[in-house]
């Protein structure tokens, strides 16, 4: 009988009690691929393709090199993604109508001015990654 009382007086350990002491599992952000691409574009722009390693990019994002390969198959694919994203941003800016003017009334010179202004604005907005277009010497 004494043994039974001793067993009953022990606090019960449930799974919920055990889980409350553990830190919540880390989850990947939904935009992890975009984070990697942004960090990579900045690094490539600053130091060139050959001056940057996959491990450096991964460390800057807070992941391991092998984890980066879940998002991009290789370094060149990552570089290509960064260049393509910048190119698409420039194309979209030039193609988009200027909200401050009546596009129907623009002459050729005004349209060219609008496109140049859009290119300049996009280049300024992406100045940290704009160096992707520089030639890389080995």
Tab-separated table of N, CA and C in Angstrom:
chain	number	residue	atom	x	y	z
A	1	UNK	N	0.818	-1.182	0.000
A	1	UNK	CA	0.000	0.000	0.000
A	1	UNK	C	0.868	1.254	0.000
A	2	UNK	N	1.938	1.203	0.738
A	2	UNK	CA	2.853	2.349	0.779
A	2	UNK	C	3.476	2.570	-0.591
A	3	UNK	N	3.731	1.451	-1.298
A	3	UNK	CA	4.310	1.580	-2.636
A	3	UNK	C	3.324	2.260	-3.585
A	4	UNK	N	2.060	1.909	-3.449
A	4	UNK	CA	1.046	2.492	-4.321
A	4	UNK	C	0.916	3.994	-4.073
A	5	UNK	N	0.961	4.430	-2.833
A	5	UNK	CA	0.868	5.850	-2.500
A	5	UNK	C	2.070	6.600	-3.060
A	6	UNK	N	3.238	5.943	-3.004
A	6	UNK	CA	4.446	6.579	-3.514
A	6	UNK	C	4.364	6.757	-5.033
A	7	UNK	N	3.832	5.782	-5.736
A	7	UNK	CA	3.695	5.863	-7.184
A	7	UNK	C	2.719	6.963	-7.562
A	8	UNK	N	1.615	7.063	-6.843
A	8	UNK	CA	0.602	8.059	-7.154
A	8	UNK	C	1.072	9.477	-6.857
A	9	UNK	N	2.006	9.650	-5.924
A	9	UNK	CA	2.441	10.993	-5.561
A	9	UNK	C	3.473	11.569	-6.537
A	10	UNK	N	4.007	10.738	-7.420
A	10	UNK	CA	4.963	11.236	-8.406
A	10	UNK	C	4.228	12.089	-9.437
A	11	UNK	N	4.847	13.169	-9.839
A	11	UNK	CA	4.186	13.970	-10.876
A	11	UNK	C	4.182	13.205	-12.190
A	12	UNK	N	3.074	13.285	-12.859
A	12	UNK	CA	2.994	12.560	-14.129
A	12	UNK	C	3.733	13.361	-15.188
A	13	UNK	N	4.466	12.650	-16.019
A	13	UNK	CA	5.214	13.290	-17.106
A	13	UNK	C	4.468	12.997	-18.394
A	14	UNK	N	3.894	14.010	-18.908
A	14	UNK	CA	3.169	13.846	-20.163
A	14	UNK	C	4.000	14.418	-21.295
A	15	UNK	N	3.618	14.074	-22.475
A	15	UNK	CA	4.322	14.577	-23.657
A	15	UNK	C	4.225	16.098	-23.739
A	16	UNK	N	3.086	16.642	-23.362
A	16	UNK	CA	2.901	18.088	-23.410
A	16	UNK	C	3.857	18.787	-22.450
A	17	UNK	N	4.049	18.215	-21.274
A	17	UNK	CA	4.973	18.807	-20.306
A	17	UNK	C	6.401	18.753	-20.832
A	18	UNK	N	6.770	17.644	-21.478
A	18	UNK	CA	8.116	17.522	-22.032
A	18	UNK	C	8.322	18.506	-23.179
A	19	UNK	N	7.321	18.685	-24.011
A	19	UNK	CA	7.446	19.558	-25.171
A	19	UNK	C	7.562	21.026	-24.775
A	20	UNK	N	6.986	21.400	-23.643
A	20	UNK	CA	7.034	22.804	-23.247
A	20	UNK	C	8.444	23.240	-22.872
A	21	UNK	N	9.295	22.306	-22.485
A	21	UNK	CA	10.670	22.636	-22.120
A	21	UNK	C	11.589	22.711	-23.328
A	22	UNK	N	11.179	22.152	-24.432
A	22	UNK	CA	12.008	22.146	-25.634
A	22	UNK	C	11.772	23.420	-26.431
A	23	UNK	N	12.826	23.926	-27.046
A	23	UNK	CA	12.598	25.093	-27.911
A	23	UNK	C	11.794	24.681	-29.137
A	24	UNK	N	11.040	25.613	-29.639
A	24	UNK	CA	10.239	25.336	-30.835
A	24	UNK	C	11.178	25.023	-31.996
A	25	UNK	N	10.803	24.081	-32.836
A	25	UNK	CA	11.675	23.765	-33.977
A	25	UNK	C	11.784	24.971	-34.903
A	26	UNK	N	13.011	25.157	-35.437
A	26	UNK	CA	13.215	26.268	-36.363
A	26	UNK	C	12.580	25.912	-37.694
A	27	UNK	N	11.883	26.852	-38.227
A	27	UNK	CA	11.249	26.643	-39.524
A	27	UNK	C	11.888	27.586	-40.532
A	28	UNK	N	11.996	27.073	-41.747
A	28	UNK	CA	12.534	27.892	-42.826
A	28	UNK	C	11.560	29.002	-43.159
A	29	UNK	N	12.063	30.213	-43.331
A	29	UNK	CA	11.159	31.264	-43.792
A	29	UNK	C	10.653	30.937	-45.190
A	30	UNK	N	9.460	31.371	-45.497
A	30	UNK	CA	8.884	31.089	-46.813
A	30	UNK	C	9.670	31.768	-47.928
A	31	UNK	N	10.375	32.835	-47.593
A	31	UNK	CA	11.123	33.568	-48.608
A	31	UNK	C	12.620	33.249	-48.568
A	32	UNK	N	12.987	32.079	-48.079
A	32	UNK	CA	14.406	31.720	-47.950
A	32	UNK	C	15.130	31.811	-49.292
A	33	UNK	N	14.511	31.342	-50.360
A	33	UNK	CA	15.151	31.385	-51.675
A	33	UNK	C	15.421	32.833	-52.080
A	34	UNK	N	14.483	33.715	-51.824
A	34	UNK	CA	14.672	35.131	-52.141
A	34	UNK	C	15.778	35.741	-51.283
A	35	UNK	N	15.853	35.343	-50.007
A	35	UNK	CA	16.925	35.821	-49.135
A	35	UNK	C	18.283	35.410	-49.686
A	36	UNK	N	18.398	34.149	-50.060
A	36	UNK	CA	19.654	33.638	-50.610
A	36	UNK	C	20.017	34.407	-51.872
A	37	UNK	N	19.052	34.598	-52.750
A	37	UNK	CA	19.303	35.293	-54.017
A	37	UNK	C	19.758	36.731	-53.788
A	38	UNK	N	19.156	37.418	-52.834
A	38	UNK	CA	19.532	38.801	-52.547
A	38	UNK	C	20.949	38.886	-51.997
A	39	UNK	N	21.260	38.035	-51.025
A	39	UNK	CA	22.607	38.025	-50.442
A	39	UNK	C	23.638	37.668	-51.507
A	40	UNK	N	23.323	36.690	-52.333
A	40	UNK	CA	24.249	36.274	-53.389
A	40	UNK	C	24.466	37.393	-54.400
A	41	UNK	N	23.399	38.064	-54.804
A	41	UNK	CA	23.526	39.151	-55.779
A	41	UNK	C	24.405	40.270	-55.236
A	42	UNK	N	24.233	40.599	-53.965
A	42	UNK	CA	25.070	41.636	-53.357
A	42	UNK	C	26.534	41.197	-53.304
A	43	UNK	N	26.772	39.950	-52.927
A	43	UNK	CA	28.148	39.448	-52.846
A	43	UNK	C	28.791	39.383	-54.228
A	44	UNK	N	28.068	38.880	-55.215
A	44	UNK	CA	28.598	38.819	-56.584
A	44	UNK	C	28.886	40.231	-57.100
A	45	UNK	N	28.021	41.163	-56.767
A	45	UNK	CA	28.189	42.534	-57.226
A	45	UNK	C	29.430	43.179	-56.608
A	46	UNK	N	29.674	42.888	-55.341
A	46	UNK	CA	30.819	43.471	-54.637
A	46	UNK	C	32.145	42.816	-55.013
A	47	UNK	N	32.159	41.472	-55.090
A	47	UNK	CA	33.433	40.759	-55.230
A	47	UNK	C	33.562	39.938	-56.504
A	48	UNK	N	32.524	39.916	-57.329
A	48	UNK	CA	32.577	39.135	-58.559
A	48	UNK	C	32.234	37.673	-58.314
A	49	UNK	N	31.940	36.988	-59.392
A	49	UNK	CA	31.519	35.586	-59.314
A	49	UNK	C	32.583	34.711	-58.655
A	50	UNK	N	33.830	34.858	-59.083
A	50	UNK	CA	34.890	33.989	-58.572
A	50	UNK	C	35.372	34.393	-57.181
A	51	UNK	N	34.999	35.572	-56.721
A	51	UNK	CA	35.414	36.037	-55.403
A	51	UNK	C	34.478	35.642	-54.282
A	52	UNK	N	33.445	34.893	-54.607
A	52	UNK	CA	32.422	34.518	-53.626
A	52	UNK	C	32.269	33.005	-53.622
A	53	UNK	N	32.164	32.426	-52.431
A	53	UNK	CA	31.923	30.982	-52.343
A	53	UNK	C	30.489	30.725	-51.889
A	54	UNK	N	30.008	29.550	-52.177
A	54	UNK	CA	28.661	29.151	-51.756
A	54	UNK	C	28.574	29.151	-50.232
A	55	UNK	N	29.638	28.705	-49.569
A	55	UNK	CA	29.626	28.686	-48.104
A	55	UNK	C	29.521	30.093	-47.518
A	56	UNK	N	30.155	31.082	-48.155
A	56	UNK	CA	30.049	32.468	-47.689
A	56	UNK	C	28.613	32.971	-47.813
A	57	UNK	N	28.001	32.680	-48.934
A	57	UNK	CA	26.612	33.104	-49.153
A	57	UNK	C	25.709	32.445	-48.115
A	58	UNK	N	25.882	31.151	-47.929
A	58	UNK	CA	25.056	30.415	-46.966
A	58	UNK	C	25.235	30.973	-45.554
A	59	UNK	N	26.476	31.227	-45.157
A	59	UNK	CA	26.737	31.756	-43.816
A	59	UNK	C	26.085	33.123	-43.622
A	60	UNK	N	26.100	33.951	-44.644
A	60	UNK	CA	25.482	35.277	-44.551
A	60	UNK	C	23.969	35.184	-44.366
A	61	UNK	N	23.372	34.115	-44.879
A	61	UNK	CA	21.929	33.908	-44.738
A	61	UNK	C	21.610	33.200	-43.423
A	62	UNK	N	22.616	32.528	-42.851
A	62	UNK	CA	22.406	31.807	-41.598
A	62	UNK	C	22.097	30.336	-41.793
A	63	UNK	N	22.546	29.776	-42.911
A	63	UNK	CA	22.350	28.352	-43.176
A	63	UNK	C	23.692	27.731	-43.552
A	64	UNK	N	23.705	26.429	-43.733
A	64	UNK	CA	24.933	25.746	-44.146
A	64	UNK	C	25.014	25.709	-45.670
A	65	UNK	N	26.214	25.450	-46.160
A	65	UNK	CA	26.408	25.313	-47.605
A	65	UNK	C	25.503	24.253	-48.209
A	66	UNK	N	25.470	23.044	-47.608
A	66	UNK	CA	24.584	22.011	-48.161
A	66	UNK	C	23.104	22.409	-48.147
A	67	UNK	N	22.685	23.191	-47.164
A	67	UNK	CA	21.281	23.628	-47.122
A	67	UNK	C	20.959	24.564	-48.282
A	68	UNK	N	21.950	25.329	-48.722
A	68	UNK	CA	21.741	26.231	-49.857
A	68	UNK	C	21.402	25.438	-51.116
A	69	UNK	N	21.990	24.254	-51.233
A	69	UNK	CA	21.755	23.436	-52.423
A	69	UNK	C	20.332	22.880	-52.492
A	70	UNK	N	19.550	23.035	-51.445
A	70	UNK	CA	18.125	22.668	-51.522
A	70	UNK	C	17.368	23.663	-52.397
A	71	UNK	N	17.920	24.867	-52.512
A	71	UNK	CA	17.253	25.933	-53.252
A	71	UNK	C	17.843	26.171	-54.639
A	72	UNK	N	19.139	25.964	-54.770
A	72	UNK	CA	19.840	26.172	-56.041
A	72	UNK	C	20.788	25.004	-56.274
A	73	UNK	N	20.804	24.434	-57.476
A	73	UNK	CA	21.630	23.242	-57.720
A	73	UNK	C	23.133	23.514	-57.715
A	74	UNK	N	23.530	24.759	-58.018
A	74	UNK	CA	24.960	25.084	-58.030
A	74	UNK	C	25.135	26.601	-57.984
A	75	UNK	N	26.381	27.020	-57.887
A	75	UNK	CA	26.695	28.444	-57.778
A	75	UNK	C	26.284	29.205	-59.038
A	76	UNK	N	26.496	28.602	-60.189
A	76	UNK	CA	26.140	29.284	-61.431
A	76	UNK	C	24.630	29.511	-61.520
A	77	UNK	N	23.836	28.543	-61.091
A	77	UNK	CA	22.374	28.707	-61.103
A	77	UNK	C	21.961	29.865	-60.194
A	78	UNK	N	22.643	30.015	-59.090
A	78	UNK	CA	22.379	31.119	-58.171
A	78	UNK	C	22.738	32.460	-58.821
A	79	UNK	N	23.884	32.502	-59.485
A	79	UNK	CA	24.307	33.710	-60.196
A	79	UNK	C	23.315	34.049	-61.310
A	80	UNK	N	22.928	33.048	-62.070
A	80	UNK	CA	21.980	33.248	-63.167
A	80	UNK	C	20.642	33.772	-62.646
A	81	UNK	N	20.190	33.232	-61.527
A	81	UNK	CA	18.939	33.690	-60.913
A	81	UNK	C	19.044	35.174	-60.534
A	82	UNK	N	20.164	35.567	-59.953
A	82	UNK	CA	20.360	36.958	-59.540
A	82	UNK	C	20.367	37.893	-60.749
A	83	UNK	N	21.076	37.511	-61.795
A	83	UNK	CA	21.140	38.339	-63.006
A	83	UNK	C	19.766	38.425	-63.663
A	84	UNK	N	19.067	37.316	-63.733
A	84	UNK	CA	17.737	37.290	-64.343
A	84	UNK	C	16.762	38.175	-63.570
A	85	UNK	N	16.821	38.130	-62.244
A	85	UNK	CA	15.926	38.954	-61.424
A	85	UNK	C	16.174	40.438	-61.666
A	86	UNK	N	17.432	40.828	-61.761
A	86	UNK	CA	17.750	42.229	-62.022
A	86	UNK	C	17.304	42.641	-63.424
A	87	UNK	N	17.518	41.773	-64.387
A	87	UNK	CA	17.092	42.051	-65.764
A	87	UNK	C	15.575	42.205	-65.841
A	88	UNK	N	14.851	41.320	-65.170
A	88	UNK	CA	13.388	41.396	-65.175
A	88	UNK	C	12.892	42.675	-64.509
A	89	UNK	N	13.566	43.107	-63.444
A	89	UNK	CA	13.178	44.358	-62.778
A	89	UNK	C	13.363	45.546	-63.717
A	90	UNK	N	14.465	45.550	-64.451
A	90	UNK	CA	14.702	46.635	-65.415
A	90	UNK	C	13.675	46.609	-66.546
A	91	UNK	N	13.393	45.426	-67.072
A	91	UNK	CA	12.414	45.312	-68.156
A	91	UNK	C	11.025	45.741	-67.702
A	92	UNK	N	10.639	45.326	-66.506
A	92	UNK	CA	9.316	45.688	-65.992
A	92	UNK	C	9.203	47.195	-65.785
A	93	UNK	N	10.269	47.810	-65.311
A	93	UNK	CA	10.242	49.257	-65.086
A	93	UNK	C	10.096	50.020	-66.392
A	94	UNK	N	10.784	49.584	-67.412
A	94	UNK	CA	10.720	50.266	-68.709
A	94	UNK	C	9.362	50.039	-69.369
A	95	UNK	N	8.797	48.861	-69.211
A	95	UNK	CA	7.524	48.526	-69.857
A	95	UNK	C	6.321	49.143	-69.143
A	96	UNK	N	6.456	49.410	-67.845
A	96	UNK	CA	5.326	49.923	-67.068
A	96	UNK	C	5.022	51.363	-67.453
A	97	UNK	N	3.744	51.694	-67.565
A	97	UNK	CA	3.398	53.084	-67.876
A	97	UNK	C	3.699	53.983	-66.677
A	98	UNK	N	4.009	55.224	-66.945
A	98	UNK	CA	4.289	56.197	-65.891
A	98	UNK	C	2.956	56.635	-65.287
A	99	UNK	N	2.752	56.416	-63.994
A	99	UNK	CA	1.466	56.778	-63.390
A	99	UNK	C	1.253	58.292	-63.308
A	100	UNK	N	2.324	59.073	-63.461
A	100	UNK	CA	2.216	60.528	-63.340
A	100	UNK	C	1.875	61.234	-64.649
A	101	UNK	N	1.795	60.480	-65.738
A	101	UNK	CA	1.518	61.146	-67.017
A	101	UNK	C	0.512	60.346	-67.833
A	102	UNK	N	-0.036	60.998	-68.811
A	102	UNK	CA	-0.968	60.350	-69.730
A	102	UNK	C	-0.151	59.698	-70.843
A	103	UNK	N	-0.030	58.381	-70.805
A	103	UNK	CA	0.819	57.656	-71.763
A	103	UNK	C	0.341	57.832	-73.198
A	104	UNK	N	-0.949	58.045	-73.390
A	104	UNK	CA	-1.473	58.172	-74.755
A	104	UNK	C	-0.960	59.439	-75.435
A	105	UNK	N	-0.639	60.455	-74.656
A	105	UNK	CA	-0.213	61.714	-75.242
A	105	UNK	C	1.297	61.868	-75.362
A	106	UNK	N	2.063	60.836	-75.082
A	106	UNK	CA	3.522	60.945	-75.139
A	106	UNK	C	4.034	60.804	-76.563
A	107	UNK	N	4.918	61.705	-76.923
A	107	UNK	CA	5.601	61.573	-78.202
A	107	UNK	C	6.820	60.684	-78.026
A	108	UNK	N	7.533	60.390	-79.106
A	108	UNK	CA	8.699	59.505	-79.023
A	108	UNK	C	9.770	60.005	-78.045
A	109	UNK	N	10.028	61.295	-78.031
A	109	UNK	CA	11.052	61.837	-77.123
A	109	UNK	C	10.612	61.705	-75.668
A	110	UNK	N	9.333	61.996	-75.413
A	110	UNK	CA	8.806	61.867	-74.053
A	110	UNK	C	8.828	60.413	-73.590
A	111	UNK	N	8.501	59.499	-74.490
A	111	UNK	CA	8.520	58.071	-74.145
A	111	UNK	C	9.944	57.617	-73.836
A	112	UNK	N	10.903	58.069	-74.622
A	112	UNK	CA	12.302	57.732	-74.364
A	112	UNK	C	12.743	58.293	-73.014
A	113	UNK	N	12.359	59.518	-72.724
A	113	UNK	CA	12.682	60.123	-71.424
A	113	UNK	C	12.087	59.305	-70.277
A	114	UNK	N	10.840	58.866	-70.457
A	114	UNK	CA	10.177	58.062	-69.422
A	114	UNK	C	10.918	56.757	-69.194
A	115	UNK	N	11.315	56.105	-70.285
A	115	UNK	CA	12.027	54.834	-70.168
A	115	UNK	C	13.399	55.016	-69.515
A	116	UNK	N	14.086	56.076	-69.876
A	116	UNK	CA	15.389	56.349	-69.257
A	116	UNK	C	15.237	56.622	-67.764
A	117	UNK	N	14.226	57.407	-67.416
A	117	UNK	CA	13.979	57.689	-66.006
A	117	UNK	C	13.645	56.412	-65.240
A	118	UNK	N	12.845	55.537	-65.836
A	118	UNK	CA	12.500	54.262	-65.199
A	118	UNK	C	13.745	53.400	-65.010
A	119	UNK	N	14.625	53.391	-65.999
A	119	UNK	CA	15.867	52.626	-65.895
A	119	UNK	C	16.750	53.182	-64.785
A	120	UNK	N	16.851	54.488	-64.708
A	120	UNK	CA	17.668	55.120	-63.667
A	120	UNK	C	17.107	54.827	-62.282
A	121	UNK	N	15.790	54.967	-62.122
A	121	UNK	CA	15.163	54.687	-60.818
A	121	UNK	C	15.391	53.235	-60.394
A	122	UNK	N	15.217	52.321	-61.326
A	122	UNK	CA	15.409	50.902	-61.014
A	122	UNK	C	16.867	50.612	-60.692
A	123	UNK	N	17.771	51.237	-61.405
A	123	UNK	CA	19.201	51.052	-61.125
A	123	UNK	C	19.557	51.562	-59.738
A	124	UNK	N	18.985	52.694	-59.359
A	124	UNK	CA	19.234	53.238	-58.019
A	124	UNK	C	18.628	52.321	-56.961
A	125	UNK	N	17.411	51.847	-57.197
A	125	UNK	CA	16.763	50.937	-56.246
A	125	UNK	C	17.555	49.644	-56.065
A	126	UNK	N	18.240	49.222	-57.115
A	126	UNK	CA	19.000	47.966	-57.085
A	126	UNK	C	20.508	48.212	-57.096
A	127	UNK	N	20.941	49.323	-56.547
A	127	UNK	CA	22.361	49.683	-56.636
A	127	UNK	C	23.282	48.690	-55.936
A	128	UNK	N	22.796	47.981	-54.941
A	128	UNK	CA	23.655	47.013	-54.246
A	128	UNK	C	23.916	45.770	-55.086
A	129	UNK	N	23.056	45.525	-56.067
A	129	UNK	CA	23.237	44.343	-56.917
A	129	UNK	C	23.532	44.699	-58.366
A	130	UNK	N	23.545	45.964	-58.683
A	130	UNK	CA	23.749	46.403	-60.060
A	130	UNK	C	25.101	46.046	-60.636
A	131	UNK	N	26.074	45.779	-59.798
A	131	UNK	CA	27.409	45.420	-60.267
A	131	UNK	C	27.485	44.053	-60.904
A	132	UNK	N	26.382	43.343	-60.939
A	132	UNK	CA	26.365	42.018	-61.574
A	132	UNK	C	26.732	42.100	-63.045
A	133	UNK	N	26.536	43.256	-63.631
A	133	UNK	CA	26.793	43.403	-65.062
A	133	UNK	C	28.246	43.721	-65.393
A	134	UNK	N	29.056	43.956	-64.378
A	134	UNK	CA	30.472	44.220	-64.643
A	134	UNK	C	31.152	42.943	-65.094
A	135	UNK	N	32.153	43.086	-65.936
A	135	UNK	CA	32.932	41.923	-66.366
A	135	UNK	C	33.781	41.455	-65.203
A	136	UNK	N	33.895	40.175	-65.067
A	136	UNK	CA	34.670	39.578	-63.986
A	136	UNK	C	35.984	39.058	-64.546
A	137	UNK	N	37.088	39.558	-64.015
A	137	UNK	CA	38.402	39.070	-64.438
A	137	UNK	C	38.893	38.041	-63.446
A	138	UNK	N	39.601	37.070	-63.944
A	138	UNK	CA	40.194	36.056	-63.070
A	138	UNK	C	41.600	36.414	-62.764
